[in-house]
Short mmCIF file of C-alpha atoms in Angstrom, two decimals:
data_model
loop_
_atom_site.label_atom_id
_atom_site.label_comp_id
_atom_site.label_asym_id
_atom_site.label_seq_id
_atom_site.Cartn_x
_atom_site.Cartn_y
_atom_site.Cartn_z
CA MET A 1 -43.66 -16.80 -5.46
CA SER A 2 -41.83 -19.92 -6.53
CA GLY A 3 -38.75 -18.03 -7.25
CA VAL A 4 -38.09 -17.14 -3.64
CA GLN A 5 -37.72 -20.95 -2.66
CA ASP A 6 -35.13 -21.13 -5.50
CA LEU A 7 -32.97 -18.51 -4.00
CA PRO A 8 -29.51 -19.81 -2.57
CA ASP A 9 -29.09 -20.11 1.07
CA GLU A 10 -27.43 -16.80 1.58
CA LEU A 11 -30.60 -15.12 0.02
CA GLN A 12 -32.99 -16.65 2.54
CA LEU A 13 -34.07 -14.35 5.26
CA ALA A 14 -31.89 -14.61 8.23
CA THR A 15 -34.45 -14.21 10.92
CA ALA A 16 -32.59 -15.30 13.98
CA ALA A 17 -29.57 -12.95 13.09
CA HIS A 18 -31.96 -9.97 12.67
CA VAL A 19 -33.59 -10.63 16.05
CA LYS A 20 -30.24 -10.76 17.70
CA TYR A 21 -29.10 -7.64 15.81
CA ILE A 22 -32.22 -5.57 17.01
CA GLN A 23 -31.83 -6.92 20.63
CA SER A 24 -28.16 -5.68 20.70
CA LEU A 25 -28.91 -2.15 19.67
CA ASP A 26 -29.46 -0.89 23.32
CA THR A 27 -26.26 -2.80 24.58
CA ARG A 28 -23.86 -0.45 22.54
CA LYS A 29 -23.57 2.41 25.01
CA ASP A 30 -19.83 2.47 24.95
CA GLU A 31 -19.99 3.29 21.04
CA TYR A 32 -19.68 6.72 19.80
CA ASP A 33 -22.46 6.01 17.28
CA TYR A 34 -24.97 5.21 20.00
CA TRP A 35 -24.79 8.72 21.41
CA LEU A 36 -24.70 10.48 17.94
CA THR A 37 -27.94 8.93 17.19
CA GLU A 38 -29.77 9.82 20.47
CA HIS A 39 -32.05 12.14 18.50
CA LEU A 40 -33.48 8.90 17.01
CA ARG A 41 -33.94 6.86 20.11
CA LEU A 42 -37.66 6.80 20.22
CA ASN A 43 -38.01 6.40 16.55
CA GLY A 44 -35.49 3.63 16.69
CA LEU A 45 -37.52 1.69 19.29
CA TYR A 46 -40.60 1.85 17.01
CA TRP A 47 -38.57 0.58 14.07
CA GLY A 48 -36.96 -2.18 15.96
CA LEU A 49 -39.96 -3.33 17.91
CA THR A 50 -42.16 -3.36 14.83
CA ALA A 51 -39.36 -5.20 12.96
CA LEU A 52 -39.54 -7.83 15.67
CA HIS A 53 -43.24 -8.21 15.45
CA LEU A 54 -42.81 -8.74 11.64
CA LEU A 55 -40.17 -11.38 12.30
CA ARG A 56 -42.71 -13.03 14.60
CA HIS A 57 -40.69 -12.49 17.81
CA PRO A 58 -42.94 -9.70 19.54
CA ASP A 59 -41.60 -10.53 22.86
CA ALA A 60 -37.95 -10.09 22.12
CA LEU A 61 -37.64 -6.88 23.95
CA PRO A 62 -38.63 -6.38 27.64
CA ARG A 63 -42.29 -4.92 27.64
CA ASP A 64 -41.99 -3.19 30.88
CA GLU A 65 -38.78 -1.42 30.27
CA THR A 66 -40.02 -0.37 26.78
CA ILE A 67 -43.13 1.35 28.43
CA ASP A 68 -40.97 2.92 31.24
CA PHE A 69 -38.61 4.42 28.54
CA VAL A 70 -41.33 5.84 26.37
CA LEU A 71 -43.24 7.43 29.29
CA SER A 72 -39.82 8.91 30.40
CA CYS A 73 -39.79 10.87 27.09
CA GLN A 74 -43.04 12.72 27.62
CA HIS A 75 -43.35 16.37 28.41
CA ASP A 76 -46.07 18.17 30.33
CA ASN A 77 -47.79 19.38 27.31
CA GLY A 78 -48.35 15.76 26.27
CA GLY A 79 -45.81 15.49 23.49
CA PHE A 80 -42.82 13.18 23.42
CA GLY A 81 -39.13 13.84 22.64
CA ALA A 82 -36.55 11.47 21.09
CA ALA A 83 -35.10 10.75 24.46
CA PRO A 84 -35.44 12.12 28.03
CA GLY A 85 -34.53 15.82 27.82
CA HIS A 86 -35.23 16.28 24.22
CA ASP A 87 -37.82 18.68 22.82
CA ALA A 88 -41.39 17.36 22.10
CA HIS A 89 -42.13 16.86 18.38
CA MET A 90 -44.88 15.39 16.27
CA LEU A 91 -42.75 12.64 14.89
CA TYR A 92 -41.62 11.22 18.26
CA THR A 93 -45.03 11.52 19.70
CA VAL A 94 -46.47 9.50 16.78
CA SER A 95 -43.74 6.90 17.53
CA ALA A 96 -44.54 6.74 21.05
CA VAL A 97 -48.19 6.19 20.35
CA GLN A 98 -47.28 3.48 18.02
CA ILE A 99 -45.00 1.67 20.51
CA LEU A 100 -47.60 1.80 23.23
CA VAL A 101 -50.27 0.41 20.82
CA LEU A 102 -47.75 -2.42 19.81
CA ALA A 103 -47.31 -3.14 23.58
CA ASP A 104 -51.06 -3.01 24.24
CA ALA A 105 -50.18 -0.29 26.80
CA LEU A 106 -52.34 2.68 26.19
CA ASP A 107 -53.80 1.96 29.55
CA GLU A 108 -50.41 2.74 31.02
CA LEU A 109 -50.46 6.21 29.22
CA GLU A 110 -53.80 6.78 31.04
CA LYS A 111 -52.58 5.76 34.40
CA ARG A 112 -48.99 7.21 34.27
CA GLY A 113 -48.89 9.74 31.43
CA LYS A 114 -48.61 13.43 31.90
CA GLY A 115 -51.71 15.26 32.63
CA ASN A 116 -55.06 13.68 31.21
CA GLY A 117 -53.36 10.58 29.56
CA LYS A 118 -54.46 10.04 25.93
CA ALA A 119 -56.44 13.41 25.93
CA GLN A 120 -53.08 15.26 26.77
CA VAL A 121 -51.27 13.64 23.83
CA GLY A 122 -54.34 14.40 21.59
CA LYS A 123 -54.32 18.01 22.55
CA PHE A 124 -50.42 18.22 21.70
CA LEU A 125 -51.02 16.78 18.34
CA ALA A 126 -54.25 18.68 17.55
CA ASP A 127 -52.62 22.10 18.69
CA LEU A 128 -50.15 21.67 15.80
CA GLN A 129 -52.79 22.16 13.05
CA ASN A 130 -52.98 25.28 11.17
CA ARG A 131 -56.89 25.73 11.18
CA GLU A 132 -56.67 28.18 8.22
CA THR A 133 -54.87 25.87 5.74
CA GLY A 134 -55.38 22.54 7.35
CA ALA A 135 -51.65 21.94 7.44
CA PHE A 136 -49.66 20.50 10.51
CA ALA A 137 -46.41 21.75 12.05
CA GLY A 138 -43.89 19.41 13.61
CA ASP A 139 -43.29 21.44 16.73
CA GLU A 140 -43.84 24.87 18.31
CA TRP A 141 -41.34 26.50 15.70
CA GLY A 142 -43.89 25.97 12.96
CA GLU A 143 -42.24 23.91 10.15
CA GLU A 144 -45.09 22.39 8.07
CA ASP A 145 -44.89 19.22 6.02
CA THR A 146 -47.19 16.56 4.89
CA ARG A 147 -45.43 14.15 7.07
CA PHE A 148 -46.58 15.92 10.02
CA LEU A 149 -50.11 15.99 8.76
CA TYR A 150 -50.05 12.06 8.33
CA GLY A 151 -48.42 11.83 11.75
CA ALA A 152 -51.30 13.69 13.34
CA LEU A 153 -54.03 11.64 11.77
CA ASN A 154 -52.19 8.31 12.44
CA GLY A 155 -51.72 9.05 16.10
CA LEU A 156 -55.03 10.62 16.76
CA SER A 157 -56.94 7.90 14.92
CA LEU A 158 -55.14 5.25 16.96
CA LEU A 159 -55.99 7.08 20.19
CA GLY A 160 -59.58 7.50 19.17
CA LEU A 161 -59.31 11.29 19.01
CA LEU A 162 -59.51 12.17 15.44
CA HIS A 163 -62.44 14.52 16.10
CA LEU A 164 -59.96 16.90 17.71
CA VAL A 165 -58.60 18.25 14.25
CA ASP A 166 -60.42 19.56 11.24
CA VAL A 167 -60.03 16.56 8.94
CA ASP A 168 -61.70 18.28 6.07
CA ARG A 169 -59.08 21.23 5.97
CA ALA A 170 -56.32 18.57 6.21
CA VAL A 171 -57.82 16.82 3.20
CA ASP A 172 -57.87 20.19 1.32
CA HIS A 173 -54.22 20.78 2.10
CA ILE A 174 -53.47 17.32 0.76
CA ALA A 175 -55.26 18.13 -2.44
CA ALA A 176 -53.31 21.30 -2.76
CA CYS A 177 -50.10 19.29 -2.75
CA THR A 178 -51.21 17.12 -5.73
CA ASN A 179 -48.88 17.39 -8.80
CA SER A 180 -49.47 16.85 -12.49
CA ASP A 181 -47.99 13.33 -12.15
CA GLY A 182 -50.47 12.29 -9.60
CA GLY A 183 -47.96 12.41 -6.83
CA TYR A 184 -47.52 14.71 -3.73
CA GLY A 185 -44.85 16.81 -2.17
CA VAL A 186 -44.00 18.20 1.16
CA SER A 187 -46.06 21.33 0.46
CA PRO A 188 -48.02 22.97 -2.43
CA GLY A 189 -45.83 23.14 -5.55
CA SER A 190 -43.09 20.87 -4.17
CA GLU A 191 -41.93 17.98 -6.38
CA SER A 192 -43.28 14.31 -6.01
CA HIS A 193 -41.46 12.14 -3.68
CA SER A 194 -42.33 8.41 -2.83
CA GLY A 195 -42.07 9.42 0.98
CA GLN A 196 -44.49 12.26 0.80
CA ILE A 197 -46.83 10.23 -1.51
CA PHE A 198 -47.18 7.48 1.28
CA THR A 199 -48.04 10.15 3.94
CA CYS A 200 -50.59 11.77 1.62
CA LEU A 201 -52.13 8.39 0.49
CA ALA A 202 -52.20 7.12 4.06
CA ALA A 203 -53.63 10.42 5.42
CA LEU A 204 -56.41 10.21 2.75
CA SER A 205 -57.00 6.66 3.57
CA ILE A 206 -57.56 7.47 7.37
CA ALA A 207 -59.86 10.42 6.24
CA GLY A 208 -61.88 8.18 3.96
CA ARG A 209 -61.08 10.27 0.86
CA LYS A 210 -59.20 8.09 -1.55
CA ASP A 211 -61.63 9.25 -4.09
CA LEU A 212 -59.26 12.24 -4.60
CA ILE A 213 -56.42 10.00 -5.80
CA GLN A 214 -55.46 9.69 -9.40
CA VAL A 215 -55.02 5.91 -8.98
CA ASP A 216 -53.61 4.81 -12.40
CA LYS A 217 -51.38 7.87 -13.00
CA LEU A 218 -49.81 7.70 -9.71
CA ALA A 219 -49.39 4.04 -9.77
CA ALA A 220 -47.51 4.27 -13.04
CA TRP A 221 -45.29 6.84 -11.53
CA LEU A 222 -44.62 4.55 -8.59
CA SER A 223 -43.92 1.47 -10.69
CA GLU A 224 -41.28 3.54 -12.57
CA ARG A 225 -39.33 3.74 -9.27
CA GLN A 226 -38.00 0.10 -9.91
CA VAL A 227 -34.54 0.20 -11.40
CA ALA A 228 -32.59 -2.42 -13.32
CA CYS A 229 -31.24 -4.12 -10.10
CA GLY A 230 -34.78 -4.70 -8.82
CA GLY A 231 -34.50 -2.04 -6.00
CA LEU A 232 -36.65 1.00 -5.72
CA ASN A 233 -35.72 4.76 -5.86
CA GLY A 234 -37.58 7.73 -4.33
CA ARG A 235 -37.97 9.91 -7.39
CA PRO A 236 -36.67 9.96 -10.90
CA GLU A 237 -32.83 9.73 -11.68
CA LYS A 238 -32.11 8.72 -8.05
CA ILE A 239 -30.36 5.42 -6.92
CA GLU A 240 -32.06 2.50 -5.21
CA ASP A 241 -32.45 2.24 -1.58
CA VAL A 242 -34.08 -0.45 0.68
CA CYS A 243 -36.07 2.10 2.58
CA TYR A 244 -38.26 2.72 -0.50
CA ASN A 245 -39.52 -0.90 -0.24
CA TRP A 246 -41.98 0.80 2.23
CA TRP A 247 -42.75 4.18 0.76
CA VAL A 248 -43.37 2.79 -2.69
CA LEU A 249 -44.75 -0.50 -1.98
CA SER A 250 -47.10 0.68 0.70
CA SER A 251 -48.55 3.24 -1.60
CA LEU A 252 -48.97 0.59 -4.32
CA GLU A 253 -50.74 -1.50 -1.87
CA MET A 254 -53.20 1.30 -0.89
CA LEU A 255 -53.84 1.64 -4.70
CA GLY A 256 -54.10 -2.08 -5.30
CA ARG A 257 -51.34 -2.08 -7.81
CA THR A 258 -48.48 -3.92 -6.15
CA HIS A 259 -48.50 -6.29 -9.20
CA TRP A 260 -47.27 -3.41 -11.35
CA ILE A 261 -43.43 -4.10 -10.26
CA ASP A 262 -41.32 -7.09 -10.52
CA ARG A 263 -41.85 -8.82 -7.06
CA GLU A 264 -39.02 -11.51 -7.26
CA LYS A 265 -36.43 -8.94 -8.39
CA LEU A 266 -37.27 -6.71 -5.49
CA ILE A 267 -37.15 -9.59 -3.03
CA LYS A 268 -33.71 -10.63 -4.27
CA PHE A 269 -32.33 -7.02 -4.14
CA THR A 270 -33.61 -6.78 -0.57
CA LEU A 271 -32.11 -10.03 0.51
CA THR A 272 -28.82 -9.12 -1.03
CA CYS A 273 -28.83 -6.07 1.42
CA GLN A 274 -28.95 -8.16 4.64
CA ASP A 275 -25.98 -9.32 6.84
CA ALA A 276 -26.86 -12.92 7.14
CA LYS A 277 -24.40 -13.51 9.92
CA GLN A 278 -24.46 -10.37 12.10
CA GLY A 279 -28.00 -9.40 11.27
CA GLY A 280 -29.62 -6.26 9.98
CA LEU A 281 -30.13 -4.71 6.53
CA SER A 282 -28.55 -1.92 4.74
CA ASP A 283 -29.61 0.62 2.02
CA ARG A 284 -27.74 -1.12 -0.63
CA PRO A 285 -25.54 -4.43 -0.88
CA GLY A 286 -22.18 -4.32 1.03
CA HIS A 287 -23.22 -1.08 3.13
CA MET A 288 -23.33 -0.92 6.89
CA VAL A 289 -26.55 -2.07 8.38
CA ASP A 290 -28.74 0.10 10.53
CA VAL A 291 -32.26 -0.30 12.33
CA TRP A 292 -34.05 1.98 9.86
CA HIS A 293 -33.08 0.00 6.75
CA THR A 294 -33.69 -3.17 8.72
CA PHE A 295 -37.11 -2.09 9.56
CA PHE A 296 -38.13 -0.83 6.06
CA GLY A 297 -36.69 -3.78 4.35
CA LEU A 298 -38.84 -6.03 6.37
CA THR A 299 -42.07 -4.16 5.69
CA GLY A 300 -41.23 -4.48 2.02
CA LEU A 301 -40.90 -8.22 2.37
CA SER A 302 -44.31 -8.24 4.24
CA LEU A 303 -46.07 -6.37 1.48
CA LEU A 304 -44.51 -8.70 -0.93
CA LYS A 305 -45.82 -11.67 1.09
CA TYR A 306 -42.49 -13.09 1.73
CA PRO A 307 -42.91 -16.50 3.68
CA GLY A 308 -42.51 -16.06 7.61
CA VAL A 309 -42.89 -12.31 7.74
CA GLU A 310 -45.99 -11.08 9.48
CA GLU A 311 -48.65 -9.03 7.41
CA ILE A 312 -48.27 -5.21 7.90
CA ASP A 313 -51.00 -2.54 7.70
CA PRO A 314 -50.09 -0.33 4.67
CA VAL A 315 -51.73 2.80 6.13
CA TYR A 316 -50.44 2.53 9.74
CA CYS A 317 -47.13 0.76 9.28
CA LEU A 318 -47.90 -1.46 12.22
CA PRO A 319 -48.74 -5.22 12.16
CA LYS A 320 -52.13 -5.88 10.77
CA TYR A 321 -53.15 -7.76 13.80
CA THR A 322 -52.36 -4.64 15.87
CA THR A 323 -54.40 -2.41 13.87
CA ASP A 324 -57.30 -5.10 13.74
CA ARG A 325 -57.29 -5.07 17.61
CA ILE A 326 -57.27 -1.17 17.99
CA PHE A 327 -60.11 -0.82 15.41
CA GLY A 328 -62.01 -3.85 16.26
CA ARG A 329 -61.82 -5.35 12.75
CA ALA A 330 -62.74 -9.02 12.25
CA LYS A 331 -59.77 -11.11 11.53
#
């Protein structure tokens, strides 16, 4: 990693600026974009809070207000919406669980959550499984996607409620989504994509079925996602994007093959996407920053073991010290 120290000052991680940028996001209520992105509010809180943990500023957002907001998004059925008044959905519910886990506040869910606390959330997630195919829908309207399967296994295992679903059927569904290149799609027969590969590998990791993965074939496909500038794309013939730092690298980490890409080139690409003065990272150099790319850029730097960035769990997309606490693993 000697090349990192040799980078010019403008390519060093601007930690203080990124912390201030994330802290500022909920102060922009007079801006049009703030209200246009209300459907991402709970996800955005998860991205921002986790990014702050990775930057080693876990207390930079007010804990009590964070917990209050999360609980204000819950419905009587146990699920969570993007913001108060929004419909409950798998993805927002998983973000809610992740935030509460980050804040060490599952006890607040038990005391103040709808219905039976954690059990109510677990029932919402479990009821979205198709018990015949093993797949999961995102909400009551029935759209199925391997993202939702992973979300269910992620959230339920963090809650200690994985037994509520048919894990074996879920694994069968993932196996049916396997392609000849070793990758996975959103459903059986769909093309391989880095995002879906992450969800399927992480779900198989939670299920204890990594034996089904074609490790070297898939790792070769993932390593080919690195393009000339050092960045990563999501599938062949697409341009690079900082968010794929996570989808590709986390998958390679689970496969034990992160050394199959050029780490220093990817670090340099990532740091050229940051706004070192105002904070935040963008998808590509010179573009507008946002919390999504800020978060996933930092997760990539974590997996690349960049100095000063906290270690992240490649399966749960949470700081490793958080999952160690939840699952009682020795540090």
